[in-house]
Amino acid sequence: MNQRSRGITALAASTALVMLSQAVHADETKEVGIHSVSAGGAQELIGTVTIKEHQYGVLLIPDIENLEPGLHGFHLHKNPDCSSAKKEGKQTAAASAGGHFDPEGTGKHQGPYNTEGHLGDLPALFVNQQGEANQPELAPRLKFDDFDDRALVIHQQGDNYADDPKPLGGGGSRVACGIVRIE
């Protein structure tokens, strides 16, 4: 092999390594354990949500069992804590997770597609008749790093992406939670 060929080969190998390292960085993933929760605290592991960086936001891939069929409110909460706490004088499931992730301080629940509301508003989670959630959802306004040191919370009921007629989309009680820590 002549000097020119070695140079071209070295350049090609170097370019391939740079492209590979960019692809690895652009394709970050994190698997988060999801536990059922009650006023007594976090309970059994009921599945996982894989968080995956995507060119159009963050892809959330649930693999969860033992939930009631139907739509459930699904949100990114500001604190990485799924323990119960007193809220309005009553012990409440996953209350330590705090409110929805809202770094801009909008104070509004507008859903995952409206730029005037909380960033923590995720697409509603669909649970099939067998109690399984496995339909991927895209959170278009979030970045992978936004999930670090937060909690994923699943609510008992659906989400209308508004504060009316009930606050925070009417999702009701918190029924499942997982702590997100990206190393």
PDB file of C-alpha atoms in Angstrom:
ATOM      1  CA  MET A   1       0.000   0.000   0.000  1.00  0.00           C
ATOM      2  CA  ASN A   2       1.453   3.358  -0.960  1.00  0.00           C
ATOM      3  CA  GLN A   3       1.559   6.498   1.198  1.00  0.00           C
ATOM      4  CA  ARG A   4      -1.474   8.039  -0.507  1.00  0.00           C
ATOM      5  CA  SER A   5      -3.592   4.888  -0.014  1.00  0.00           C
ATOM      6  CA  ARG A   6      -2.634   4.727   3.678  1.00  0.00           C
ATOM      7  CA  GLY A   7      -3.619   8.379   4.081  1.00  0.00           C
ATOM      8  CA  ILE A   8      -7.005   7.811   2.452  1.00  0.00           C
ATOM      9  CA  THR A   9      -7.582   4.692   4.582  1.00  0.00           C
ATOM     10  CA  ALA A  10      -6.640   6.574   7.768  1.00  0.00           C
ATOM     11  CA  LEU A  11      -8.934   9.469   6.822  1.00  0.00           C
ATOM     12  CA  ALA A  12     -11.806   7.073   6.103  1.00  0.00           C
ATOM     13  CA  ALA A  13     -11.276   5.276   9.425  1.00  0.00           C
ATOM     14  CA  SER A  14     -11.107   8.581  11.290  1.00  0.00           C
ATOM     15  CA  THR A  15     -14.291   9.828   9.594  1.00  0.00           C
ATOM     16  CA  ALA A  16     -16.067   6.560  10.422  1.00  0.00           C
ATOM     17  CA  LEU A  17     -15.098   6.868  14.113  1.00  0.00           C
ATOM     18  CA  VAL A  18     -16.361  10.448  14.281  1.00  0.00           C
ATOM     19  CA  MET A  19     -19.652   9.441  12.634  1.00  0.00           C
ATOM     20  CA  LEU A  20     -20.017   6.458  14.982  1.00  0.00           C
ATOM     21  CA  SER A  21     -19.419   8.580  18.083  1.00  0.00           C
ATOM     22  CA  GLN A  22     -21.978  11.138  16.876  1.00  0.00           C
ATOM     23  CA  ALA A  23     -24.498   8.388  16.199  1.00  0.00           C
ATOM     24  CA  VAL A  24     -24.013   6.933  19.682  1.00  0.00           C
ATOM     25  CA  HIS A  25     -24.474  10.358  21.276  1.00  0.00           C
ATOM     26  CA  ALA A  26     -27.515  11.121  19.131  1.00  0.00           C
ATOM     27  CA  ASP A  27     -29.115   7.819  20.097  1.00  0.00           C
ATOM     28  CA  GLU A  28     -29.016   7.992  23.898  1.00  0.00           C
ATOM     29  CA  THR A  29     -31.452   5.784  25.792  1.00  0.00           C
ATOM     30  CA  LYS A  30     -32.411   5.216  29.403  1.00  0.00           C
ATOM     31  CA  GLU A  31     -34.670   2.521  30.800  1.00  0.00           C
ATOM     32  CA  VAL A  32     -36.749   3.629  33.797  1.00  0.00           C
ATOM     33  CA  GLY A  33     -38.427   1.186  36.187  1.00  0.00           C
ATOM     34  CA  ILE A  34     -42.091   2.015  36.799  1.00  0.00           C
ATOM     35  CA  HIS A  35     -43.665   1.023  40.130  1.00  0.00           C
ATOM     36  CA  SER A  36     -47.273   1.060  41.245  1.00  0.00           C
ATOM     37  CA  VAL A  37     -47.803   3.663  43.982  1.00  0.00           C
ATOM     38  CA  SER A  38     -50.266   4.243  46.775  1.00  0.00           C
ATOM     39  CA  ALA A  39     -50.558   6.430  49.848  1.00  0.00           C
ATOM     40  CA  GLY A  40     -48.292   3.824  51.484  1.00  0.00           C
ATOM     41  CA  GLY A  41     -45.494   4.533  48.980  1.00  0.00           C
ATOM     42  CA  ALA A  42     -43.941   2.868  45.936  1.00  0.00           C
ATOM     43  CA  GLN A  43     -44.854  -0.785  45.534  1.00  0.00           C
ATOM     44  CA  GLU A  44     -44.200  -3.484  42.953  1.00  0.00           C
ATOM     45  CA  LEU A  45     -42.371  -3.021  39.678  1.00  0.00           C
ATOM     46  CA  ILE A  46     -44.980  -3.096  36.899  1.00  0.00           C
ATOM     47  CA  GLY A  47     -42.732  -2.414  33.934  1.00  0.00           C
ATOM     48  CA  THR A  48     -40.405   0.059  32.282  1.00  0.00           C
ATOM     49  CA  VAL A  49     -40.403   3.121  30.067  1.00  0.00           C
ATOM     50  CA  THR A  50     -37.451   3.473  27.733  1.00  0.00           C
ATOM     51  CA  ILE A  51     -36.557   7.086  27.052  1.00  0.00           C
ATOM     52  CA  LYS A  52     -34.829   7.508  23.720  1.00  0.00           C
ATOM     53  CA  GLU A  53     -33.398  10.615  22.117  1.00  0.00           C
ATOM     54  CA  HIS A  54     -35.046  11.239  18.758  1.00  0.00           C
ATOM     55  CA  GLN A  55     -34.555  13.797  16.024  1.00  0.00           C
ATOM     56  CA  TYR A  56     -38.085  15.126  16.691  1.00  0.00           C
ATOM     57  CA  GLY A  57     -37.953  15.164  20.511  1.00  0.00           C
ATOM     58  CA  VAL A  58     -37.886  12.240  22.924  1.00  0.00           C
ATOM     59  CA  LEU A  59     -39.437   8.857  22.220  1.00  0.00           C
ATOM     60  CA  LEU A  60     -41.052   7.138  25.211  1.00  0.00           C
ATOM     61  CA  ILE A  61     -41.433   3.378  24.830  1.00  0.00           C
ATOM     62  CA  PRO A  62     -43.569   1.854  27.598  1.00  0.00           C
ATOM     63  CA  ASP A  63     -43.551  -1.814  28.537  1.00  0.00           C
ATOM     64  CA  ILE A  64     -45.953  -1.767  31.481  1.00  0.00           C
ATOM     65  CA  GLU A  65     -48.532  -4.216  32.853  1.00  0.00           C
ATOM     66  CA  ASN A  66     -51.251  -4.219  35.509  1.00  0.00           C
ATOM     67  CA  LEU A  67     -52.853  -0.850  34.758  1.00  0.00           C
ATOM     68  CA  GLU A  68     -56.559  -0.184  34.229  1.00  0.00           C
ATOM     69  CA  PRO A  69     -57.488  -0.202  30.510  1.00  0.00           C
ATOM     70  CA  GLY A  70     -57.997   3.154  28.809  1.00  0.00           C
ATOM     71  CA  LEU A  71     -56.151   6.459  28.606  1.00  0.00           C
ATOM     72  CA  HIS A  72     -54.019   7.676  31.487  1.00  0.00           C
ATOM     73  CA  GLY A  73     -52.456  11.065  32.118  1.00  0.00           C
ATOM     74  CA  PHE A  74     -48.679  10.743  31.725  1.00  0.00           C
ATOM     75  CA  HIS A  75     -46.341  13.476  32.905  1.00  0.00           C
ATOM     76  CA  LEU A  76     -42.767  14.377  33.691  1.00  0.00           C
ATOM     77  CA  HIS A  77     -42.704  15.680  37.276  1.00  0.00           C
ATOM     78  CA  LYS A  78     -40.047  17.979  38.689  1.00  0.00           C
ATOM     79  CA  ASN A  79     -38.702  15.871  41.597  1.00  0.00           C
ATOM     80  CA  PRO A  80     -36.948  12.486  41.344  1.00  0.00           C
ATOM     81  CA  ASP A  81     -39.017  11.023  44.181  1.00  0.00           C
ATOM     82  CA  CYS A  82     -41.952   8.586  44.047  1.00  0.00           C
ATOM     83  CA  SER A  83     -42.641   8.428  47.775  1.00  0.00           C
ATOM     84  CA  SER A  84     -45.964   9.418  49.251  1.00  0.00           C
ATOM     85  CA  ALA A  85     -46.341  12.642  51.208  1.00  0.00           C
ATOM     86  CA  LYS A  86     -49.031  14.720  52.824  1.00  0.00           C
ATOM     87  CA  LYS A  87     -50.887  16.939  50.404  1.00  0.00           C
ATOM     88  CA  GLU A  88     -53.695  19.119  51.735  1.00  0.00           C
ATOM     89  CA  GLY A  89     -53.517  17.142  55.002  1.00  0.00           C
ATOM     90  CA  LYS A  90     -53.940  13.735  53.334  1.00  0.00           C
ATOM     91  CA  GLN A  91     -51.260  11.094  52.626  1.00  0.00           C
ATOM     92  CA  THR A  92     -51.048  11.025  48.820  1.00  0.00           C
ATOM     93  CA  ALA A  93     -49.389   8.580  46.415  1.00  0.00           C
ATOM     94  CA  ALA A  94     -46.171   9.892  44.799  1.00  0.00           C
ATOM     95  CA  ALA A  95     -46.812  13.426  46.081  1.00  0.00           C
ATOM     96  CA  SER A  96     -43.055  13.862  46.610  1.00  0.00           C
ATOM     97  CA  ALA A  97     -42.663  13.944  42.807  1.00  0.00           C
ATOM     98  CA  GLY A  98     -44.031  17.487  43.020  1.00  0.00           C
ATOM     99  CA  GLY A  99     -45.764  19.220  40.148  1.00  0.00           C
ATOM    100  CA  HIS A 100     -45.239  18.926  36.424  1.00  0.00           C
ATOM    101  CA  PHE A 101     -41.842  19.915  35.038  1.00  0.00           C
ATOM    102  CA  ASP A 102     -42.387  23.597  34.204  1.00  0.00           C
ATOM    103  CA  PRO A 103     -39.013  25.393  33.939  1.00  0.00           C
ATOM    104  CA  GLU A 104     -40.588  28.432  32.262  1.00  0.00           C
ATOM    105  CA  GLY A 105     -43.106  28.840  35.111  1.00  0.00           C
ATOM    106  CA  THR A 106     -46.122  28.866  32.775  1.00  0.00           C
ATOM    107  CA  GLY A 107     -48.428  27.433  35.424  1.00  0.00           C
ATOM    108  CA  LYS A 108     -50.570  26.034  32.590  1.00  0.00           C
ATOM    109  CA  HIS A 109     -51.469  22.514  31.560  1.00  0.00           C
ATOM    110  CA  GLN A 110     -51.776  22.706  27.770  1.00  0.00           C
ATOM    111  CA  GLY A 111     -50.638  19.271  26.590  1.00  0.00           C
ATOM    112  CA  PRO A 112     -47.499  18.050  24.851  1.00  0.00           C
ATOM    113  CA  TYR A 113     -47.944  20.030  21.627  1.00  0.00           C
ATOM    114  CA  ASN A 114     -48.826  23.524  22.867  1.00  0.00           C
ATOM    115  CA  THR A 115     -45.778  25.708  23.537  1.00  0.00           C
ATOM    116  CA  GLU A 116     -47.613  27.825  26.141  1.00  0.00           C
ATOM    117  CA  GLY A 117     -47.844  25.135  28.834  1.00  0.00           C
ATOM    118  CA  HIS A 118     -45.752  22.882  31.048  1.00  0.00           C
ATOM    119  CA  LEU A 119     -42.898  21.028  29.368  1.00  0.00           C
ATOM    120  CA  GLY A 120     -43.782  18.007  31.499  1.00  0.00           C
ATOM    121  CA  ASP A 121     -47.056  17.389  29.693  1.00  0.00           C
ATOM    122  CA  LEU A 122     -46.545  14.099  27.832  1.00  0.00           C
ATOM    123  CA  PRO A 123     -48.916  12.387  25.385  1.00  0.00           C
ATOM    124  CA  ALA A 124     -51.573  10.361  27.195  1.00  0.00           C
ATOM    125  CA  LEU A 125     -50.631   6.744  27.833  1.00  0.00           C
ATOM    126  CA  PHE A 126     -52.895   4.146  26.209  1.00  0.00           C
ATOM    127  CA  VAL A 127     -53.486   0.897  28.125  1.00  0.00           C
ATOM    128  CA  ASN A 128     -55.091  -2.001  26.230  1.00  0.00           C
ATOM    129  CA  GLN A 129     -57.802  -4.365  27.524  1.00  0.00           C
ATOM    130  CA  GLN A 130     -55.131  -6.692  28.954  1.00  0.00           C
ATOM    131  CA  GLY A 131     -53.824  -3.865  31.178  1.00  0.00           C
ATOM    132  CA  GLU A 132     -50.667  -3.378  29.078  1.00  0.00           C
ATOM    133  CA  ALA A 133     -49.146  -0.136  27.839  1.00  0.00           C
ATOM    134  CA  ASN A 134     -46.735  -0.661  24.960  1.00  0.00           C
ATOM    135  CA  GLN A 135     -47.543   2.043  22.409  1.00  0.00           C
ATOM    136  CA  PRO A 136     -44.575   4.420  21.854  1.00  0.00           C
ATOM    137  CA  GLU A 137     -45.222   8.130  22.371  1.00  0.00           C
ATOM    138  CA  LEU A 138     -43.246  11.126  21.116  1.00  0.00           C
ATOM    139  CA  ALA A 139     -42.653  14.134  23.385  1.00  0.00           C
ATOM    140  CA  PRO A 140     -41.795  16.750  20.748  1.00  0.00           C
ATOM    141  CA  ARG A 141     -40.954  19.666  23.061  1.00  0.00           C
ATOM    142  CA  LEU A 142     -38.500  17.854  25.328  1.00  0.00           C
ATOM    143  CA  LYS A 143     -34.841  16.967  25.058  1.00  0.00           C
ATOM    144  CA  PHE A 144     -33.272  13.796  26.445  1.00  0.00           C
ATOM    145  CA  ASP A 145     -31.453  15.711  29.209  1.00  0.00           C
ATOM    146  CA  ASP A 146     -34.734  17.291  30.421  1.00  0.00           C
ATOM    147  CA  PHE A 147     -35.608  13.901  31.943  1.00  0.00           C
ATOM    148  CA  ASP A 148     -32.566  13.768  34.235  1.00  0.00           C
ATOM    149  CA  ASP A 149     -33.419  13.934  37.944  1.00  0.00           C
ATOM    150  CA  ARG A 150     -37.179  13.875  37.360  1.00  0.00           C
ATOM    151  CA  ALA A 151     -40.048  11.429  37.828  1.00  0.00           C
ATOM    152  CA  LEU A 152     -42.369   9.872  35.257  1.00  0.00           C
ATOM    153  CA  VAL A 153     -45.878   9.706  36.694  1.00  0.00           C
ATOM    154  CA  ILE A 154     -48.923   7.835  35.404  1.00  0.00           C
ATOM    155  CA  HIS A 155     -52.326   9.046  36.580  1.00  0.00           C
ATOM    156  CA  GLN A 156     -55.505   7.065  37.167  1.00  0.00           C
ATOM    157  CA  GLN A 157     -57.583   8.762  34.472  1.00  0.00           C
ATOM    158  CA  GLY A 158     -57.128  10.338  31.046  1.00  0.00           C
ATOM    159  CA  ASP A 159     -55.854  13.799  30.198  1.00  0.00           C
ATOM    160  CA  ASN A 160     -57.765  16.480  28.295  1.00  0.00           C
ATOM    161  CA  TYR A 161     -54.628  18.703  27.997  1.00  0.00           C
ATOM    162  CA  ALA A 162     -56.344  21.620  29.721  1.00  0.00           C
ATOM    163  CA  ASP A 163     -56.956  23.030  33.200  1.00  0.00           C
ATOM    164  CA  ASP A 164     -60.709  23.100  32.656  1.00  0.00           C
ATOM    165  CA  PRO A 165     -63.016  21.558  33.806  1.00  0.00           C
ATOM    166  CA  LYS A 166     -60.468  19.983  36.182  1.00  0.00           C
ATOM    167  CA  PRO A 167     -56.894  21.130  36.852  1.00  0.00           C
ATOM    168  CA  LEU A 168     -53.959  19.343  35.190  1.00  0.00           C
ATOM    169  CA  GLY A 169     -56.077  17.583  32.602  1.00  0.00           C
ATOM    170  CA  GLY A 170     -58.277  15.744  35.086  1.00  0.00           C
ATOM    171  CA  GLY A 171     -55.876  12.809  35.415  1.00  0.00           C
ATOM    172  CA  GLY A 172     -56.723  12.233  39.045  1.00  0.00           C
ATOM    173  CA  SER A 173     -54.669  10.128  41.437  1.00  0.00           C
ATOM    174  CA  ARG A 174     -51.113   9.045  40.744  1.00  0.00           C
ATOM    175  CA  VAL A 175     -51.050   5.269  40.213  1.00  0.00           C
ATOM    176  CA  ALA A 176     -47.502   4.601  38.991  1.00  0.00           C
ATOM    177  CA  CYS A 177     -44.149   6.345  39.113  1.00  0.00           C
ATOM    178  CA  GLY A 178     -40.529   5.936  38.063  1.00  0.00           C
ATOM    179  CA  ILE A 179     -37.423   7.936  38.925  1.00  0.00           C
ATOM    180  CA  VAL A 180     -35.239   9.076  36.021  1.00  0.00           C
ATOM    181  CA  ARG A 181     -31.517   9.441  36.592  1.00  0.00           C
ATOM    182  CA  ILE A 182     -29.301   9.722  33.538  1.00  0.00           C
ATOM    183  CA  GLU A 183     -25.681   8.940  34.311  1.00  0.00           C
TER     184      GLU A 183
END
